[in-house]
mmCIF file of C-alpha atoms in Angstrom:
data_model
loop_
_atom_site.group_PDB
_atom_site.id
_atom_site.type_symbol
_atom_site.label_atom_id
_atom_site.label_comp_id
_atom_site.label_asym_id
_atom_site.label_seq_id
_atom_site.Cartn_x
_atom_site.Cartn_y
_atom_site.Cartn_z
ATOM 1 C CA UNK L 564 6.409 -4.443 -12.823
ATOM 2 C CA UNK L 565 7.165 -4.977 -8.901
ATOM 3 C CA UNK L 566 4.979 -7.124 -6.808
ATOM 4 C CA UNK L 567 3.207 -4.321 -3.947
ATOM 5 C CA UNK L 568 2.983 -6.898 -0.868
ATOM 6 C CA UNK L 569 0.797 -5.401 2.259
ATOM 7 C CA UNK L 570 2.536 -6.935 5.638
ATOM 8 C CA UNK L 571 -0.111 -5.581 8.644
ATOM 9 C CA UNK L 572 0.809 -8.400 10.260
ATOM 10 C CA UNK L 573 4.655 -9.164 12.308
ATOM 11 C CA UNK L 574 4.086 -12.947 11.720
ATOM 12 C CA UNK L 575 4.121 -11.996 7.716
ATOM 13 C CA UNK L 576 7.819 -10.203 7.778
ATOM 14 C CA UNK L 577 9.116 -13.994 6.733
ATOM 15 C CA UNK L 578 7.155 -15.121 4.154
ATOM 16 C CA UNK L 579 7.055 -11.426 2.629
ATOM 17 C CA UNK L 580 11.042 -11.248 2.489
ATOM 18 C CA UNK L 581 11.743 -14.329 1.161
ATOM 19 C CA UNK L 582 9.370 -13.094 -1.442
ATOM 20 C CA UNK L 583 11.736 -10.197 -1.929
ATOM 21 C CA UNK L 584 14.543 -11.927 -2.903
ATOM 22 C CA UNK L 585 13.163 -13.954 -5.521
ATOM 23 C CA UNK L 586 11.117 -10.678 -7.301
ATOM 24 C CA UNK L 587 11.529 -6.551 -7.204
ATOM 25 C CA UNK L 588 9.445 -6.063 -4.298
ATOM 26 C CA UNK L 589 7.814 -3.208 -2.289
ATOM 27 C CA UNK L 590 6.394 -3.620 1.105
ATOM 28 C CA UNK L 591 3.640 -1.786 3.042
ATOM 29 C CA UNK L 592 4.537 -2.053 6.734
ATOM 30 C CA UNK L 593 1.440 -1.689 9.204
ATOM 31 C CA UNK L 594 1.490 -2.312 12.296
ATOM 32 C CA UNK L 595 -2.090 -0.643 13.361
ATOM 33 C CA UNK L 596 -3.272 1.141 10.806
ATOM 34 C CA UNK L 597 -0.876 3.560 10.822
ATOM 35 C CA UNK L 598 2.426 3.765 13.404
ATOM 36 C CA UNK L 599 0.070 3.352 16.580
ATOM 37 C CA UNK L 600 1.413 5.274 19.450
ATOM 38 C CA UNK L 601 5.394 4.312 19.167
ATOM 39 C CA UNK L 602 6.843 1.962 16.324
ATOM 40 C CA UNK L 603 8.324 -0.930 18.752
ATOM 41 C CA UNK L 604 11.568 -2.373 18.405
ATOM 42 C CA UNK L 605 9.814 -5.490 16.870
ATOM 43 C CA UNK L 606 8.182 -3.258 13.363
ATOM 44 C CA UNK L 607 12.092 -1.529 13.126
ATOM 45 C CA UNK L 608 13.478 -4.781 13.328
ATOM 46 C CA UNK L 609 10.941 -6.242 10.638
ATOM 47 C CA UNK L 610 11.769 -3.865 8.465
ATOM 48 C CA UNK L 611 15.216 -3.969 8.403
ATOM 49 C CA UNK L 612 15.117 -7.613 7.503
ATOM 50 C CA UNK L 613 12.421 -6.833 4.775
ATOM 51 C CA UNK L 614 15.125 -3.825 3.267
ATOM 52 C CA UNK L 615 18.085 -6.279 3.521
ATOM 53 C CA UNK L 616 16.093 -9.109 1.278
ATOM 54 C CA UNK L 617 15.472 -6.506 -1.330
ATOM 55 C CA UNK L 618 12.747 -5.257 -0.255
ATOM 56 C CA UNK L 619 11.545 -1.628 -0.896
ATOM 57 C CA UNK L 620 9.668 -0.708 2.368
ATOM 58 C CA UNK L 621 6.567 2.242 2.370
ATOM 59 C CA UNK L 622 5.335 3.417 5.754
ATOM 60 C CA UNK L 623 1.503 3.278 5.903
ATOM 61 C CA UNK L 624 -0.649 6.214 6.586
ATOM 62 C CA UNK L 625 -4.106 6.211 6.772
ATOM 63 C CA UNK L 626 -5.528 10.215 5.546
ATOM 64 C CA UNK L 627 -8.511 9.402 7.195
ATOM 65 C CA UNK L 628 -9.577 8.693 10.536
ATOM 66 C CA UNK L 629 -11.961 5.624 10.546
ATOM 67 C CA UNK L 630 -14.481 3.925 13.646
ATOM 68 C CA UNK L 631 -12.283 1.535 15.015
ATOM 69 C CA UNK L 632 -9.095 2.323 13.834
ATOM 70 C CA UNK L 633 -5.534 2.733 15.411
ATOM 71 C CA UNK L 634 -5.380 3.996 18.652
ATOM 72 C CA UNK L 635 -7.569 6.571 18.711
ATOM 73 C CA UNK L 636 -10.364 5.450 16.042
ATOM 74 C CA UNK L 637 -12.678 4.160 18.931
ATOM 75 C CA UNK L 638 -13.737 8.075 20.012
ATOM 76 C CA UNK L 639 -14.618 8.429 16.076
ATOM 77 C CA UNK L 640 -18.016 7.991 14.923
ATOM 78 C CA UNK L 641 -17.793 8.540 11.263
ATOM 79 C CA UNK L 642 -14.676 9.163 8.887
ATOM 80 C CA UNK L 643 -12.949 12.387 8.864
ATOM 81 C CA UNK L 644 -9.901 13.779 7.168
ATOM 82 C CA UNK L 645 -6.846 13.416 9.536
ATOM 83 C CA UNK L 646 -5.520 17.405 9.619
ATOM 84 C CA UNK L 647 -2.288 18.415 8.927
ATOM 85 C CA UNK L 648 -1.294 17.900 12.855
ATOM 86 C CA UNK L 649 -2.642 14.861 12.942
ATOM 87 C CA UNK L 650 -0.607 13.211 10.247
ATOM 88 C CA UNK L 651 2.618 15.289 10.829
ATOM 89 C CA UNK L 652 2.444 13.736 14.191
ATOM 90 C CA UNK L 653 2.215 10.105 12.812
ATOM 91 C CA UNK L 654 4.927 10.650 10.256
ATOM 92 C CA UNK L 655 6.876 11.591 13.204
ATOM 93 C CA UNK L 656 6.631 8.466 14.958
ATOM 94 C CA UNK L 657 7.033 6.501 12.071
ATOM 95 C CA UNK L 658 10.116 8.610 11.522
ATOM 96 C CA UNK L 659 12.084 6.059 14.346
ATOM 97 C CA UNK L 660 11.969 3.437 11.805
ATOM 98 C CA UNK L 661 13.958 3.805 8.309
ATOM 99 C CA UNK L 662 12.258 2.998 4.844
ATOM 100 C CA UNK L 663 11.614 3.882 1.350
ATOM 101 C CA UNK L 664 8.705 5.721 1.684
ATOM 102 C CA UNK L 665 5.185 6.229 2.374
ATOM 103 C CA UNK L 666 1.947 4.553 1.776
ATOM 104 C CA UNK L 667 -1.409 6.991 1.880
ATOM 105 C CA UNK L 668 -4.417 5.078 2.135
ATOM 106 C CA UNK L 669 -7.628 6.560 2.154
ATOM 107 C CA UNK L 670 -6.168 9.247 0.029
ATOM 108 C CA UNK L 671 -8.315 10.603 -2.291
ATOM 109 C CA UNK L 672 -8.226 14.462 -3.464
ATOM 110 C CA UNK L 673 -9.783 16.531 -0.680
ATOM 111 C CA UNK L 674 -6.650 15.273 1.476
ATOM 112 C CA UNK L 675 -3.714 15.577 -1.192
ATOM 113 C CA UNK L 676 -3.548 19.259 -0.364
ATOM 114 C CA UNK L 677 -3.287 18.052 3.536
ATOM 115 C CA UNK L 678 -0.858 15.030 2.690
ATOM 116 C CA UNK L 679 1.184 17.465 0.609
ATOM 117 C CA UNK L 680 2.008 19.747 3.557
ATOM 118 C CA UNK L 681 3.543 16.953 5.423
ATOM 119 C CA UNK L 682 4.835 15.163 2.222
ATOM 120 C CA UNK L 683 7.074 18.020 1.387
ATOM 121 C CA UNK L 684 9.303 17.198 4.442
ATOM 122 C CA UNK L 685 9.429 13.784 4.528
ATOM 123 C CA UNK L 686 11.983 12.251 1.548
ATOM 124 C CA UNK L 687 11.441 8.766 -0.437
ATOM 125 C CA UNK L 688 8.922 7.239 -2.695
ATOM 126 C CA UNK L 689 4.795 8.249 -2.094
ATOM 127 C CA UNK L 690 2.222 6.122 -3.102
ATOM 128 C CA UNK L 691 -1.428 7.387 -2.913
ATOM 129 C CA UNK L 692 -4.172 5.269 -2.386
ATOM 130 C CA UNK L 693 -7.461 6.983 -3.091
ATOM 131 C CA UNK L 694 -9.624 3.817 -3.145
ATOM 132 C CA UNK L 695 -10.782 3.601 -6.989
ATOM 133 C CA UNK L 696 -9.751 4.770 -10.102
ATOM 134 C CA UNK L 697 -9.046 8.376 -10.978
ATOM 135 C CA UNK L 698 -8.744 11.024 -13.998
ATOM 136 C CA UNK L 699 -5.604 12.594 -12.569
ATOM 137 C CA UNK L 700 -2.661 12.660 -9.696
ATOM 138 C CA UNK L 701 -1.023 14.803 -7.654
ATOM 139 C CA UNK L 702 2.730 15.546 -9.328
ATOM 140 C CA UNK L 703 4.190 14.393 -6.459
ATOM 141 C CA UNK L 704 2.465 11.154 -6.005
ATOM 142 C CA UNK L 705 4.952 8.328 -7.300
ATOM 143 C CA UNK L 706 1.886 5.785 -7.793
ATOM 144 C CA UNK L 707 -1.455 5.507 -7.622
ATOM 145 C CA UNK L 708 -3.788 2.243 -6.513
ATOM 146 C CA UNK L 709 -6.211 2.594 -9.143
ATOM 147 C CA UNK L 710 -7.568 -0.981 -8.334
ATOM 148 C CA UNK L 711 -8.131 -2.092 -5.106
ATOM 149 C CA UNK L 712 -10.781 -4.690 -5.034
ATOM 150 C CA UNK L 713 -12.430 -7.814 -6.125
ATOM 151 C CA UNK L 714 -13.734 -8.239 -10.006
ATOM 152 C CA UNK L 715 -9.865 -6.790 -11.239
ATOM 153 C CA UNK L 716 -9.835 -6.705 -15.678
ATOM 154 C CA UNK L 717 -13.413 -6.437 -15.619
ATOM 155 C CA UNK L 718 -13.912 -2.748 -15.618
ATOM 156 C CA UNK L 719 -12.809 -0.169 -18.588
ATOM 157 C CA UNK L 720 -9.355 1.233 -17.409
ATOM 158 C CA UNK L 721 -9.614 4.782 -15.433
ATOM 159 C CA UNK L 722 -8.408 8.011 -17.332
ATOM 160 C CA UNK L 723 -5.214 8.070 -15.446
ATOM 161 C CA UNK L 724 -4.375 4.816 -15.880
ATOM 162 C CA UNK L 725 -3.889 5.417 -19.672
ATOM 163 C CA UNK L 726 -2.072 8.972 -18.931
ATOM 164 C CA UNK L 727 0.976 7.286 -16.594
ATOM 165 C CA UNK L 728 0.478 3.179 -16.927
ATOM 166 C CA UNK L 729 4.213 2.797 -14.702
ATOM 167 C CA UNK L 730 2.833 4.839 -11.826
ATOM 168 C CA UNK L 731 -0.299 2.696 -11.322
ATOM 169 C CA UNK L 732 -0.936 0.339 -8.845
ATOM 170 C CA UNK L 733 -3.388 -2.313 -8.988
ATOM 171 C CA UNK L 734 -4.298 -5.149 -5.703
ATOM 172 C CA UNK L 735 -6.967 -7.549 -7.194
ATOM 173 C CA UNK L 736 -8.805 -9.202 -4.286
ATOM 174 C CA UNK L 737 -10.760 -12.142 -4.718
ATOM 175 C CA UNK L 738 -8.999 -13.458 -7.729
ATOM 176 C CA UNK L 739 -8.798 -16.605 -8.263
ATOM 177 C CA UNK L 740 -6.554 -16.514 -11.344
ATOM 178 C CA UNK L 741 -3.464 -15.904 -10.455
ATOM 179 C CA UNK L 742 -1.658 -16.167 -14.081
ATOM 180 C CA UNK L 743 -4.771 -13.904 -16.420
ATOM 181 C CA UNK L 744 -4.784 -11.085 -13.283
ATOM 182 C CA UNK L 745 -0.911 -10.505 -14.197
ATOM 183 C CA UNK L 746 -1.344 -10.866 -18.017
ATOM 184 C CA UNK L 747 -3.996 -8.103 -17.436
ATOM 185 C CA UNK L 748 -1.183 -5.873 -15.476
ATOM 186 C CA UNK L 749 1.169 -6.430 -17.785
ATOM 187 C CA UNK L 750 -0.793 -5.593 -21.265
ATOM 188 C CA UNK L 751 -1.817 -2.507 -18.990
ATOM 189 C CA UNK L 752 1.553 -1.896 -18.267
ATOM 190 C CA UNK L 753 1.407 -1.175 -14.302
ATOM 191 C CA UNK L 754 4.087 -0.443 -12.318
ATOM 192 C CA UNK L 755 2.645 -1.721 -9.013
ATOM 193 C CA UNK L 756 0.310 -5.029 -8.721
ATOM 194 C CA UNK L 757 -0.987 -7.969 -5.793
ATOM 195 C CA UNK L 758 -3.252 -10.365 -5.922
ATOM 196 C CA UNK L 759 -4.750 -12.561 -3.439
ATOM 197 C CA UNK L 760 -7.787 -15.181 -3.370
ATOM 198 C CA UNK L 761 -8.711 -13.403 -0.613
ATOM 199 C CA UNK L 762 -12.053 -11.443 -1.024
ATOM 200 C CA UNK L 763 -12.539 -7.631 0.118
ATOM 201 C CA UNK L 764 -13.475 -7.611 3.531
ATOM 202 C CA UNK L 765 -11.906 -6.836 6.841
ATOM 203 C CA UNK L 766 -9.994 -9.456 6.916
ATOM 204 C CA UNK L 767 -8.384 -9.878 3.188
ATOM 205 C CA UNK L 768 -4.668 -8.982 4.490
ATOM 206 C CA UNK L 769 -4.375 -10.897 7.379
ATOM 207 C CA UNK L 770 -2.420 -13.745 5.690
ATOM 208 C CA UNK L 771 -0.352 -13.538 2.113
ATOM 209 C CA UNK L 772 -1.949 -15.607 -0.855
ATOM 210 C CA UNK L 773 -1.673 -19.060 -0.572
ATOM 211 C CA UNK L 774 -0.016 -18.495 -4.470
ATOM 212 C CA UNK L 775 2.534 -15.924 -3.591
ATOM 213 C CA UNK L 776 5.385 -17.768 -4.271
ATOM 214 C CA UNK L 777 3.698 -18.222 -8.338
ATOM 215 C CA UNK L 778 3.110 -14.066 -8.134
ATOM 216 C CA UNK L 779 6.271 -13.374 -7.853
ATOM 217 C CA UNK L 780 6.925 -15.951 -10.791
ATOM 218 C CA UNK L 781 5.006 -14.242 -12.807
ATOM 219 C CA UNK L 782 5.554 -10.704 -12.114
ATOM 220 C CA UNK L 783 9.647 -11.603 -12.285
ATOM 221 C CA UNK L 784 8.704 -13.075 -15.365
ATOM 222 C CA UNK L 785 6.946 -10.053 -16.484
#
């Protein structure tokens, strides 16, 4: 199991890979929900030193455009499926930084089709992100979040989960035990998993968990 740590923030690059040498890590870099208009000197840089502590480093993508959001969100009223333009022209921006791979948030399956036409092109891992649990993947997808919320152990698994355990991903918000949200992971036998104290809000990955450094204890452990 690899500890999935979310850095939206340039003042969490630090914390996050000194994390990533202690534990098999894999970071989601985002600067503004999604590349903004140029990735600055400052994100390349940040990942670099994430990569060179260990760090596997995923590109975040959002398939959706949200109210608010990135640059452009604040012309958009409701949520709509980014087209095939629209995130070819984000992977290409991202493109000036080197990583791992790609995070799709948002990504549930009326856009794989659309994420699949710029996927094709663009090498490394893919994790999906379709916001709850699912019966199935796309082939292509090389994990799924399957959990991403507070209450994590308390709900029956989802049918994929039990089809391909290694390629799920789980990020329990709100938890405040640390050591029975990993022994959870690990009888499930995910691939992927975070956990923070933090509740789900708009705010829940503005900081790391104040237990991070036990985490990645217990998912080295693991």
């Amino acid at each position: 199991m690899k500890l999935l740590v979310p850095v939206y923030d340039l003042e969490l690059v630090g914390q996050a890979a000194a994390i990533a040498r202690t534990c098999p890590t894999v970071a989601i870099a985002n600067p503004w929900s999604g590349p903004g208009l140029v990735v600055g000197s400052d994100w390349r840089d940040a990942i670099s030193d994430l990569r060179r502590a260990g760090a596997q480093v995923l590109r975040y993508v959002d398939a959706k455009q949200q109210p608010g959001d990135g640059p452009h969100g604040k012309d958009v009223k409701s949520g709509r499926l980014k087209t095939v333009a629209e995130l070819a022209a984000e992977a290409r921006i991202w493109n000036l930084a080197s990583a791992d791979g790609w995070f799709w948030d948002d990504a549930t399956a009326d856009t794989w089709g659309r994420v699949n036409e710029v996927r094709g092109k663009l090498p490394g891992l893919h994790f999906i992100n379709p916001g709850s649990g699912v019966a199935a993947s796309p082939p292509w997808a090389s994990a799924v979040v399957i959990w991403e919320a507070d209450g994590f152990g308390k709900k029956s698994p989802c049918k994929f989960e039990a089809l391909a355990p290694a390629r799920c991903a789980s990020m329990a918000l709100g938890c405040g035990d640390v050591v029975a949200a990993v022994k959870i992971a690990r009888k499930r036998q995910h691939g992927y998993f975070y956990a923070t104290e933090l509740r789900d809000g708009g705010n829940v990955y503005d900081r790391l968990p104040a237990k991070i450094s036990r985490l990645a204890q217990l998912i080295r452990e693991s």
